[in-house]
Coordinates of C-alpha atoms and ligand atoms in Angstrom, one line a residue:
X557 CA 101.7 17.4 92.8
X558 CA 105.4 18.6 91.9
X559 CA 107.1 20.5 94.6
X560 CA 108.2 23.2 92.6
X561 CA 104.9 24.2 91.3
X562 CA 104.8 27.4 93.7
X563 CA 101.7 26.1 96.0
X564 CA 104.1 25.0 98.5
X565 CA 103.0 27.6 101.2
X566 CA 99.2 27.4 100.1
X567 CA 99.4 23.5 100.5
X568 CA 100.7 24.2 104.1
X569 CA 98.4 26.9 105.0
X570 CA 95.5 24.4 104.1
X571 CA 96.8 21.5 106.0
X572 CA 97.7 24.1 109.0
X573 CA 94.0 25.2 108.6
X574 CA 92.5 21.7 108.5
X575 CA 94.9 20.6 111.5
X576 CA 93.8 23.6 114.0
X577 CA 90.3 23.9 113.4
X578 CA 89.8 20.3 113.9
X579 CA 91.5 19.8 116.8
X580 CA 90.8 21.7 120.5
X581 CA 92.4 24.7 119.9
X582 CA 89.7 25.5 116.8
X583 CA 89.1 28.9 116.6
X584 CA 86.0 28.6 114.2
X585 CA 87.8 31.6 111.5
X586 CA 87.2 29.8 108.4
X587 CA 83.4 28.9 106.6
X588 CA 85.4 27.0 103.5
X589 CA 88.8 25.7 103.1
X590 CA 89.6 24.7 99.8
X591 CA 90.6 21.3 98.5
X592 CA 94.4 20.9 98.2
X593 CA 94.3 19.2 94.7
X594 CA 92.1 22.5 93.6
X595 CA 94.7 24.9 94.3
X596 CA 95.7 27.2 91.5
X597 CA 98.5 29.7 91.1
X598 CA 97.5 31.9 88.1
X599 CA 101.0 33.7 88.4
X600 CA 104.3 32.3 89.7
X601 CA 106.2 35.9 89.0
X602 CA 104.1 38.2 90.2
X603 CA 104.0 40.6 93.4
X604 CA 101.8 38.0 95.5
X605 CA 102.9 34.8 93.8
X606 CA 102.3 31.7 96.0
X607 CA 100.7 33.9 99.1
X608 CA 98.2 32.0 100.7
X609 CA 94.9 34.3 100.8
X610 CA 92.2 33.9 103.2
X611 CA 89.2 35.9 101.9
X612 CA 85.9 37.0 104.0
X613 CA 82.7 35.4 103.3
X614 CA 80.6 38.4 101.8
X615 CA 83.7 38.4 98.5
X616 CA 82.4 36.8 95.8
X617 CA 85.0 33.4 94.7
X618 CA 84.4 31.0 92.0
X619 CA 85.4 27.4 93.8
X620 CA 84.1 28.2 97.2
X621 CA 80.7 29.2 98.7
X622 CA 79.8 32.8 99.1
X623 CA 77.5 33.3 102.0
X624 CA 78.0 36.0 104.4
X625 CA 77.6 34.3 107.6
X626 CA 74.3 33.9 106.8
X627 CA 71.7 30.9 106.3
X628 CA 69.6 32.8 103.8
X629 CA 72.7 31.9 101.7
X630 CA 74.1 28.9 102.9
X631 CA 75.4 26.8 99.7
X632 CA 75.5 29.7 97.7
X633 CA 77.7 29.4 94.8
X634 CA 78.1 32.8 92.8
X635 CA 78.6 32.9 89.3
X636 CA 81.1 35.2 88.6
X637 CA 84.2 36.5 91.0
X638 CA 85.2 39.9 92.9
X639 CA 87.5 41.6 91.2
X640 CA 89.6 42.2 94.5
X641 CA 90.0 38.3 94.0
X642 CA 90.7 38.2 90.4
X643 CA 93.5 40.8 90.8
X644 CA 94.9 39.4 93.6
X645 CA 95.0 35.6 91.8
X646 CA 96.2 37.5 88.5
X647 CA 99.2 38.6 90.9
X648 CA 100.1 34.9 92.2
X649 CA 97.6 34.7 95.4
X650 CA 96.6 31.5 95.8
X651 CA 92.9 31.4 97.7
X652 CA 92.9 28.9 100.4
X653 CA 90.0 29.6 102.4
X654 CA 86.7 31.6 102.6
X655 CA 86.6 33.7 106.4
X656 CA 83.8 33.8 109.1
X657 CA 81.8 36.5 109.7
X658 CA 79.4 38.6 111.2
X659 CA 75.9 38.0 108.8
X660 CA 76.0 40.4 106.3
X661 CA 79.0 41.8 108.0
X662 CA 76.4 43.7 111.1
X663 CA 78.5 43.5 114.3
X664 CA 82.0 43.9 115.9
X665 CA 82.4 40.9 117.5
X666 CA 82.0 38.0 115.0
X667 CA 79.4 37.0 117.3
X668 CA 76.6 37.5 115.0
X669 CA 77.5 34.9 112.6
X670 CA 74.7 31.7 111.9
X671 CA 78.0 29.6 112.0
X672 CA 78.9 30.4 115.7
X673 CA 81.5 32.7 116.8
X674 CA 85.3 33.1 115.9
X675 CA 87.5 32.7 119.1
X676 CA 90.2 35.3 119.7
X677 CA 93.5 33.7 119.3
X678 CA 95.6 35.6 121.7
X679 CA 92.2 34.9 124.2
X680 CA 90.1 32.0 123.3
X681 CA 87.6 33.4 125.8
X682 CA 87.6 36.7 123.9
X683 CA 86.2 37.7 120.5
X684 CA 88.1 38.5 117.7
X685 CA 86.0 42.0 117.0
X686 CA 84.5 42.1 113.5
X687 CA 82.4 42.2 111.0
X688 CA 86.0 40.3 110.2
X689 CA 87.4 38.7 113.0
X690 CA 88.0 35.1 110.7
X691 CA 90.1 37.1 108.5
X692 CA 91.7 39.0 111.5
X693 CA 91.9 35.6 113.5
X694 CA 93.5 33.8 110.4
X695 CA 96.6 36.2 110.0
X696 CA 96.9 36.3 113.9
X697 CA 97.3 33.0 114.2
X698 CA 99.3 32.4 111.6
X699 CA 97.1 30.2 109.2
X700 CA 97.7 33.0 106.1
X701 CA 100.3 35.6 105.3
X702 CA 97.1 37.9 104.0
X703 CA 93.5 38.2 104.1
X704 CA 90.4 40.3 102.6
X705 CA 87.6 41.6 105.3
X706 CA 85.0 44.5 104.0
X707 CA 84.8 47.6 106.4
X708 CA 81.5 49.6 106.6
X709 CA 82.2 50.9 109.8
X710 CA 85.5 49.4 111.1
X711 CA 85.2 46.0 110.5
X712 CA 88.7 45.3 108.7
X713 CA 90.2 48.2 111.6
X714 CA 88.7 47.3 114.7
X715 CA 89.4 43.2 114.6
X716 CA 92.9 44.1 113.3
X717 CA 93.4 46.1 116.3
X718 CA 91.9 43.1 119.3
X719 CA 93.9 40.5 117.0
X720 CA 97.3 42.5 117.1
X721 CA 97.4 42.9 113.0
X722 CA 97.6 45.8 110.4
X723 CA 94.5 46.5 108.7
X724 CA 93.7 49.2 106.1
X725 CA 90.1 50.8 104.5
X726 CA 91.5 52.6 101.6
X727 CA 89.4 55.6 100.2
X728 CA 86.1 55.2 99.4
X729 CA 86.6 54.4 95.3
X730 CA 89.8 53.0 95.6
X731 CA 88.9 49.4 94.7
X732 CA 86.5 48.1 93.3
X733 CA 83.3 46.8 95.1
X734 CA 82.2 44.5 92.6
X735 CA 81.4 41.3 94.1
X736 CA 81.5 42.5 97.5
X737 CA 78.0 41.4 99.0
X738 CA 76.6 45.1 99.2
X739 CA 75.5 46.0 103.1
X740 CA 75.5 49.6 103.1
X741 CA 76.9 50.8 99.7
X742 CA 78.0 54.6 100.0
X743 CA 79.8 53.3 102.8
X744 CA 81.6 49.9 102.5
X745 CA 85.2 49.1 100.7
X746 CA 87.5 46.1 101.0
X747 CA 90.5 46.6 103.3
X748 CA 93.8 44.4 103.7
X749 CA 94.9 42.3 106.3
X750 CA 98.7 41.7 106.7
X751 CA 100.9 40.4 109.8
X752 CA 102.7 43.7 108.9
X753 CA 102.4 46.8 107.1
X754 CA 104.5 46.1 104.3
X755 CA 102.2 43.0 103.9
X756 CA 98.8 44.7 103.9
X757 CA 100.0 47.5 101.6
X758 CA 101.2 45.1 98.8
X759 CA 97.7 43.4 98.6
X760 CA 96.0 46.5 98.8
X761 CA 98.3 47.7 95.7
X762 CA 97.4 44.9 94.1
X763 CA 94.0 45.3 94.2
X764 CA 93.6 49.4 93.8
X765 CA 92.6 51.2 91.2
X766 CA 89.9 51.5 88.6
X767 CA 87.2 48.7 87.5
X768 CA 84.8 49.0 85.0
X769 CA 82.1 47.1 87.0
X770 CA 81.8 49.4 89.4
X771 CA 80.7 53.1 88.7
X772 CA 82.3 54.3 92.1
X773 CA 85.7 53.0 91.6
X774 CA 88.0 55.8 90.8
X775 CA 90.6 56.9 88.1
X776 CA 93.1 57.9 90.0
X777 CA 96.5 56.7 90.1
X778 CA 97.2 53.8 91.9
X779 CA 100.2 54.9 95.1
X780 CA 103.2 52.4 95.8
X781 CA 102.2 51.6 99.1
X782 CA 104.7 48.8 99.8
X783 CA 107.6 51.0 99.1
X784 CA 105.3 54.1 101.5
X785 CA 105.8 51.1 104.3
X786 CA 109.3 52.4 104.9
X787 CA 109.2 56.3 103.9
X788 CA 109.5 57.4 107.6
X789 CA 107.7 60.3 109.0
X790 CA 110.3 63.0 109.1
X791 CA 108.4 66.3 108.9
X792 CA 104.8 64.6 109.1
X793 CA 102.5 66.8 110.7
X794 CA 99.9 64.4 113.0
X795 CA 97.0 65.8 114.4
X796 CA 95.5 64.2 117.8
X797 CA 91.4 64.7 118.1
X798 CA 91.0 66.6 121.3
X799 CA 87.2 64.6 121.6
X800 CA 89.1 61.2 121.0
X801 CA 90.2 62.0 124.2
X802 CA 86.8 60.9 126.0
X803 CA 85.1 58.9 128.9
X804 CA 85.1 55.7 126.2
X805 CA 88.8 55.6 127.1
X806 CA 90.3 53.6 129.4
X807 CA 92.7 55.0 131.5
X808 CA 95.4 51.9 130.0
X809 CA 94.2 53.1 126.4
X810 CA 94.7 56.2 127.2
X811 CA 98.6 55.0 128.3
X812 CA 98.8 53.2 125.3
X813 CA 98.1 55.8 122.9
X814 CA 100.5 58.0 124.4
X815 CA 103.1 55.7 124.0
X816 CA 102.3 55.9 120.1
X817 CA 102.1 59.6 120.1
X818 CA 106.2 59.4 121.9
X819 CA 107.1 57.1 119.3
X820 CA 106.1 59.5 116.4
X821 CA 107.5 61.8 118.1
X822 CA 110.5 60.6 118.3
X823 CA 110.9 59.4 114.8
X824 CA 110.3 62.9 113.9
X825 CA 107.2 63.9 113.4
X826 CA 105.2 66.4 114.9
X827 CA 102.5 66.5 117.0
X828 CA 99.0 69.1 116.9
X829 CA 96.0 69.0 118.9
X830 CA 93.2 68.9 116.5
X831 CA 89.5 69.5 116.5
X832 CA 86.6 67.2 115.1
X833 CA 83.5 68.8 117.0
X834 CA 80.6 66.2 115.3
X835 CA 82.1 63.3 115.3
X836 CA 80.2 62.7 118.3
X837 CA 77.4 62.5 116.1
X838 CA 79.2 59.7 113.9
X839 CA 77.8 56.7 115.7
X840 CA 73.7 58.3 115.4
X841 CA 74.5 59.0 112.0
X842 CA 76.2 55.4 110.8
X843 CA 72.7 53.6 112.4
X844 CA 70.5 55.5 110.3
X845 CA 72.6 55.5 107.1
X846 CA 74.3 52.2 107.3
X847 CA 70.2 50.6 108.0
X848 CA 68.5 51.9 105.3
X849 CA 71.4 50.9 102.7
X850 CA 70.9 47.6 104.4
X851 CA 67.3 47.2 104.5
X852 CA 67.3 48.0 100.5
X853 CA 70.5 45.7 99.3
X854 CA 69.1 43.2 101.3
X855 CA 65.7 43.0 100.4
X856 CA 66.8 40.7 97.3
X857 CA 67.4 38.0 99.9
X858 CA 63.3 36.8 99.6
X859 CA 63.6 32.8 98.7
X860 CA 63.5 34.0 94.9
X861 CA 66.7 35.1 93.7
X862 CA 69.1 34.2 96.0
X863 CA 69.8 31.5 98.3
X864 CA 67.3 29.0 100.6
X865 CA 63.7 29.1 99.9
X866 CA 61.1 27.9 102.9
X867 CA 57.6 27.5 101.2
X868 CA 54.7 29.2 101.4
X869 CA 50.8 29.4 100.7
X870 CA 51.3 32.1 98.5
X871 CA 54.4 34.8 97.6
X872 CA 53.8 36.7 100.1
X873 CA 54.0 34.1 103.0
X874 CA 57.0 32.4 101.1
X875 CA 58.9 35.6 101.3
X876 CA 58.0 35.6 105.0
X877 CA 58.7 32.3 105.8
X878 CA 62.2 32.5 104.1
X879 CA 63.5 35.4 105.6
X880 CA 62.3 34.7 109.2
X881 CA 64.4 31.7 109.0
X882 CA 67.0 32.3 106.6
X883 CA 67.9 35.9 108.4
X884 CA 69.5 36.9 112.1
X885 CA 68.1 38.7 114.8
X886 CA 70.7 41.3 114.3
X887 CA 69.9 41.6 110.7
X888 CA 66.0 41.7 110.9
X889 CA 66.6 44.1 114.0
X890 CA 68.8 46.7 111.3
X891 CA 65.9 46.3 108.2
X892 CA 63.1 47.0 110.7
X893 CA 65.4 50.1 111.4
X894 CA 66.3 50.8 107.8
X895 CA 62.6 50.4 106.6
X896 CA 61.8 52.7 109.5
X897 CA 63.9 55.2 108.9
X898 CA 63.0 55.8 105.0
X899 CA 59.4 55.5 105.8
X900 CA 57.1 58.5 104.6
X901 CA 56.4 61.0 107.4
X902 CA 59.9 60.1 109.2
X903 CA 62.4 60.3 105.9
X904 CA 63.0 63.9 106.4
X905 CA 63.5 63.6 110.3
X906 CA 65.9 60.9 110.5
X907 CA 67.3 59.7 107.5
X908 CA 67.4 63.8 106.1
X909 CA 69.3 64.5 109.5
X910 CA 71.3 61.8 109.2
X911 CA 72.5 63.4 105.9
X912 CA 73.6 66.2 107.0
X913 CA 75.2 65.1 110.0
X914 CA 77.5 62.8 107.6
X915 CA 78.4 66.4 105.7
X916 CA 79.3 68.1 109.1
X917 CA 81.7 65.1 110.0
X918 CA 83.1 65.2 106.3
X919 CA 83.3 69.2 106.8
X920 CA 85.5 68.6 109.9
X921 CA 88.5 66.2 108.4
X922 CA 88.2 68.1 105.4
X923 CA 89.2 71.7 107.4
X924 CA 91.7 69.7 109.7
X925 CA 93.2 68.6 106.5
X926 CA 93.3 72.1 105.0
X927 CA 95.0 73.3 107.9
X928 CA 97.9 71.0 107.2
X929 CA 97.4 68.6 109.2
X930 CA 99.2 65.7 107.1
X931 CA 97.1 62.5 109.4
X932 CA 95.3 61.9 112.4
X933 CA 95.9 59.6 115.1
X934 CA 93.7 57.7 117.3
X935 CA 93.7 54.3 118.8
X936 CA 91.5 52.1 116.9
X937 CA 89.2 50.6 119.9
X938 CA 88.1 52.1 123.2
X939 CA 89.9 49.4 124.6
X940 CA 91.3 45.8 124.1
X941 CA 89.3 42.4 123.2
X942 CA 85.9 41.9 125.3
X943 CA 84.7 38.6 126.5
X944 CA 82.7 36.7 124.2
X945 CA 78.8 36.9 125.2
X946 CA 80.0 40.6 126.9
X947 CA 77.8 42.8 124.5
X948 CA 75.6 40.6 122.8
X949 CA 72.8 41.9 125.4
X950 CA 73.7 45.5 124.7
X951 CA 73.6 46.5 121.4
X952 CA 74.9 50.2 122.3
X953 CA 77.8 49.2 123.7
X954 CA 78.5 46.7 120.7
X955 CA 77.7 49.8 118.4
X956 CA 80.1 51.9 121.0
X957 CA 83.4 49.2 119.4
X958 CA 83.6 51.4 116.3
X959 CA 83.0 54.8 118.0
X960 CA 86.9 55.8 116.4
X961 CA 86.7 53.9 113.1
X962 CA 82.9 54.4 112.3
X963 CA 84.0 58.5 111.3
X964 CA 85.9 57.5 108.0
X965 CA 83.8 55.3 106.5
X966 CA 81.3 58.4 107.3
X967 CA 83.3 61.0 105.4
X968 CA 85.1 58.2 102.9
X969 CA 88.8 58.6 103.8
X970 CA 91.7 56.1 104.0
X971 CA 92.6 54.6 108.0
X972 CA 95.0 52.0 109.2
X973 CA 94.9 50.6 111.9
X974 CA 98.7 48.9 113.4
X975 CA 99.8 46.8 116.7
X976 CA 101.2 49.4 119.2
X977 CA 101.7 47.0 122.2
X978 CA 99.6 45.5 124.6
X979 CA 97.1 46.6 127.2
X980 CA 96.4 44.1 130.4
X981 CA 98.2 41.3 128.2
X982 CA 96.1 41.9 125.1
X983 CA 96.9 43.7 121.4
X984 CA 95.6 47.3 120.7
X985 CA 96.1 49.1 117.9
X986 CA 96.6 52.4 117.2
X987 CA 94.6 54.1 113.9
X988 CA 95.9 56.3 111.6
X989 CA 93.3 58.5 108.9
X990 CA 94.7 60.3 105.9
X991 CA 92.9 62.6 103.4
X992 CA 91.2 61.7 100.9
X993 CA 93.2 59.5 98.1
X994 CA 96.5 60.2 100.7
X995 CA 97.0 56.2 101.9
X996 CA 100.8 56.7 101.3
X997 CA 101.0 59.1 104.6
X998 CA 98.9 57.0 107.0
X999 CA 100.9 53.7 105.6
X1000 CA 104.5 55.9 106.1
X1001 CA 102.7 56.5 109.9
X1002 CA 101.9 52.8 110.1
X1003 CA 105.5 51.7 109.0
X1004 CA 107.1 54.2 111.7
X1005 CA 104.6 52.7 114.5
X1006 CA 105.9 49.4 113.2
X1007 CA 109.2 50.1 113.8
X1008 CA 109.0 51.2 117.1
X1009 CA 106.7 48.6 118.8
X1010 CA 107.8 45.9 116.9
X1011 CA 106.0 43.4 114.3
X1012 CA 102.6 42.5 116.1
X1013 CA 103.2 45.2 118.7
X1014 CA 105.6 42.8 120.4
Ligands
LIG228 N1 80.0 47.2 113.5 C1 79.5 48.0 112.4 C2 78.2 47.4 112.0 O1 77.7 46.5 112.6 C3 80.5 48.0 111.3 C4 80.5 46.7 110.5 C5 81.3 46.8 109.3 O2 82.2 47.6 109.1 N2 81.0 45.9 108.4 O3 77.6 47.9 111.1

């Protein structure tokens, strides 16, 4: 082990790792760390080279278990890797640990992993939100300088925003899904964790762009969002959701976010009252959609294919006996939904209305965009980081975390979501959605947020 073999800051993030989450101050963010003498640096010139890299559980790697949070998959070793990770190790990223999660990525709170909760670092009473509060909790707390989380509904937004870092959802297509544990497919893309914008942006450059392993992976051309970070928004028209406006808001939210819309403001940019009337509907129509994807990508979880087996008189019973222990109570509750929702006689009724509720909430951005509107700004949760064990009775109000982020995984465009402060002693963030294929404007927004409340949100 030279010194000047680039894995300096890889070597430390590992042994920072190992030294937290062993002592009292464990936070419980990482599933798999990886083995000092293992490390590997594919790329000592390139745009990420020596980065340590924490990546979320439900991203296929090569050297470190894959298994979603989940028992069904505990030990599981997969075969091949995600090309988010093979691009970002091609560009010098150095993969030091794999992140905890909620199982199969269902929840906003972490809570629902099978390997306990992650802790909040700026609250070790409070969660870190989710589906990827390790990954969020990781770049918080310093462990890595970037991380990958999977957002279906929020889950790389909303525990950016109660951890007090900047993470993005890039358009549905942007990058590549393959190797990403498929929850709910027409829905779910890998976002970027950074401790700042500029951060975030570069991975997600690195990893954008066209794959030939997955179908829905565009060919577009690939923005310079690093070099977007710092564009300022002279001239950028941002429109403000009248609805966002709402009862979910708390009234030091509510301050927050105005102190965002100021700081636009002031940096030039101007302001519009916009209109999105269904996005009301987004939460009803992401728990019939987001269930039924679920209930079918997850069905290949039956002691055969993948993962732990628990025996059986016969298939049938095998099958029922493995995924009664291997699976959740969150994750049986959302196939009993999915199943239920597809089933003959009620297809039309839910999952058909469903359908076209997702069009009306498309239909809106869409017309708010054609109105030249450039983004839209909203603050990412209704309010800061909840107690651990606050929601776990309620699944509403759980669902009710992602009422602001759920909407553009819904209609597939780009949101960020950056510290703007503090509210009673604890990071929000505010989000910011561009049009489809249009990340370099919500990025310039982010930077200009950056600049005014500081790195973190001060
Ligand atoms: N909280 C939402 C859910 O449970 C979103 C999760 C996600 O984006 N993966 O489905």
């Amino acid at each position: 082990m030279s010194s000047g073999d680039g894995l300096a800051a890889a070597r430390a993030a590992v042994a920072a790792i190992q030294d937290l989450e062993s002592g009292p101050e464990a936070l419980n963010a990482f599933l798999a760390v990886a083995d000092v003498d293992e490390l590997t640096l594919l790329n000592a010139d390139g745009p990420l080279a020596g980065v340590p890299l924490a990546v979320k559980d439900n991203i296929a790697t090569l050297d470190l278990d894959t298994t979603c949070g989940s028992k069904v998959l505990e030990g599981y070793r997969s075969p091949f890797e995600a090309t988010v990770v093979r691009r970002a190790r091609e560009a010098g990223a150095v993969v030091v640990g794999k992140t905890n999660m909620d199982e199969f990525a269902m929840g906003s709170s972490t809570e629902n992993s099978a390997y306990g909760p992650v802790l909040n670092p700026h609250d070790r009473t409070r969660v870190p939100g989710g589906s990827s509060g390790g990954s969020a909790a990781a770049v918080a707390a310093g462990l890595v300088t970037m991380a990958f989380g999977s957002d279906t509904g929020g889950s790389v937004r909303q525990p950016a925003a109660l951890c007090g870092v900047v993470g993005m959802k890039p358009t549905y297509g942007r990058v590549s899904r393959y190797g990403l544990v498929a929850y709910a497919s027409s829905l779910d893309q890998v976002g970027t964790f950074g401790r700042s914008v500029a951060d975030s942006a570069r991975l997600m450059d690195v990893i954008a762009g066209h794959d030939d392993r997955d179908a829905t992976s565009a060919r577009r051309l690939v923005p310079d969002l690093e070099a977007a970070a710092g564009r300022g928004v002279e001239g950028l028209v941002v429109g403000l959701p009248k609805e966002y406006v709402s009862r979910l808001l708390d009234d030091d939210m509510r301050a927050s976010i105005n102190t965002a819309v100021d700081a636009l403001r002031d940096a030039g940019a101007q302001i519009h009252e916009v209109s999105l009337p269904h996005a009301k509907h987004a939460i009803p129509c992401y728990y019939v959609i987001a269930p039924a994807e679920a209930a079918s990508n997850l069905s290949r979880y039956d002691g055969v294919r993948y993962g732990v087996r628990r025996p059986g008189d016969d298939l049938v019973s095998m099958y029922e006996a493995t995924r009664s222990a291997g699976l959740g109570p969150e994750v049986k509750l959302r196939i009993m939904l999915g199943t239920y929702v597809l089933s003959a006689g009620y297809y039309d009724e839910y999952y058909g209305t469903a359908q076209r509720a997702r069009r009306l909430i498309t239909e809106d951005f869409g017309r708010v965009f054609a109105a030249g509107v450039d983004v839209i700004l909203t603050p990412t949760t209704p309010g800061p980081a909840f107690e651990l064990g606050e929601r776990t009775d309620d699944p509403l109000e759980m669902y009710l975390s992602d009422v602001f982020t759920v909407p553009a995984n819904i209609a597939g465009i780009p949101g960020i979501s950056v510290p703007i402060g503090r509210v009673r002693g604890l990071p929000v963030g505010a989000q910011i959605l561009a049009p489809w294929w249009q990340e370099e404007r919500m990025v310039a927004g982010a930077g200009a947020l950056e600049a005014a409340f500081g790195v973190g949100g001060a």
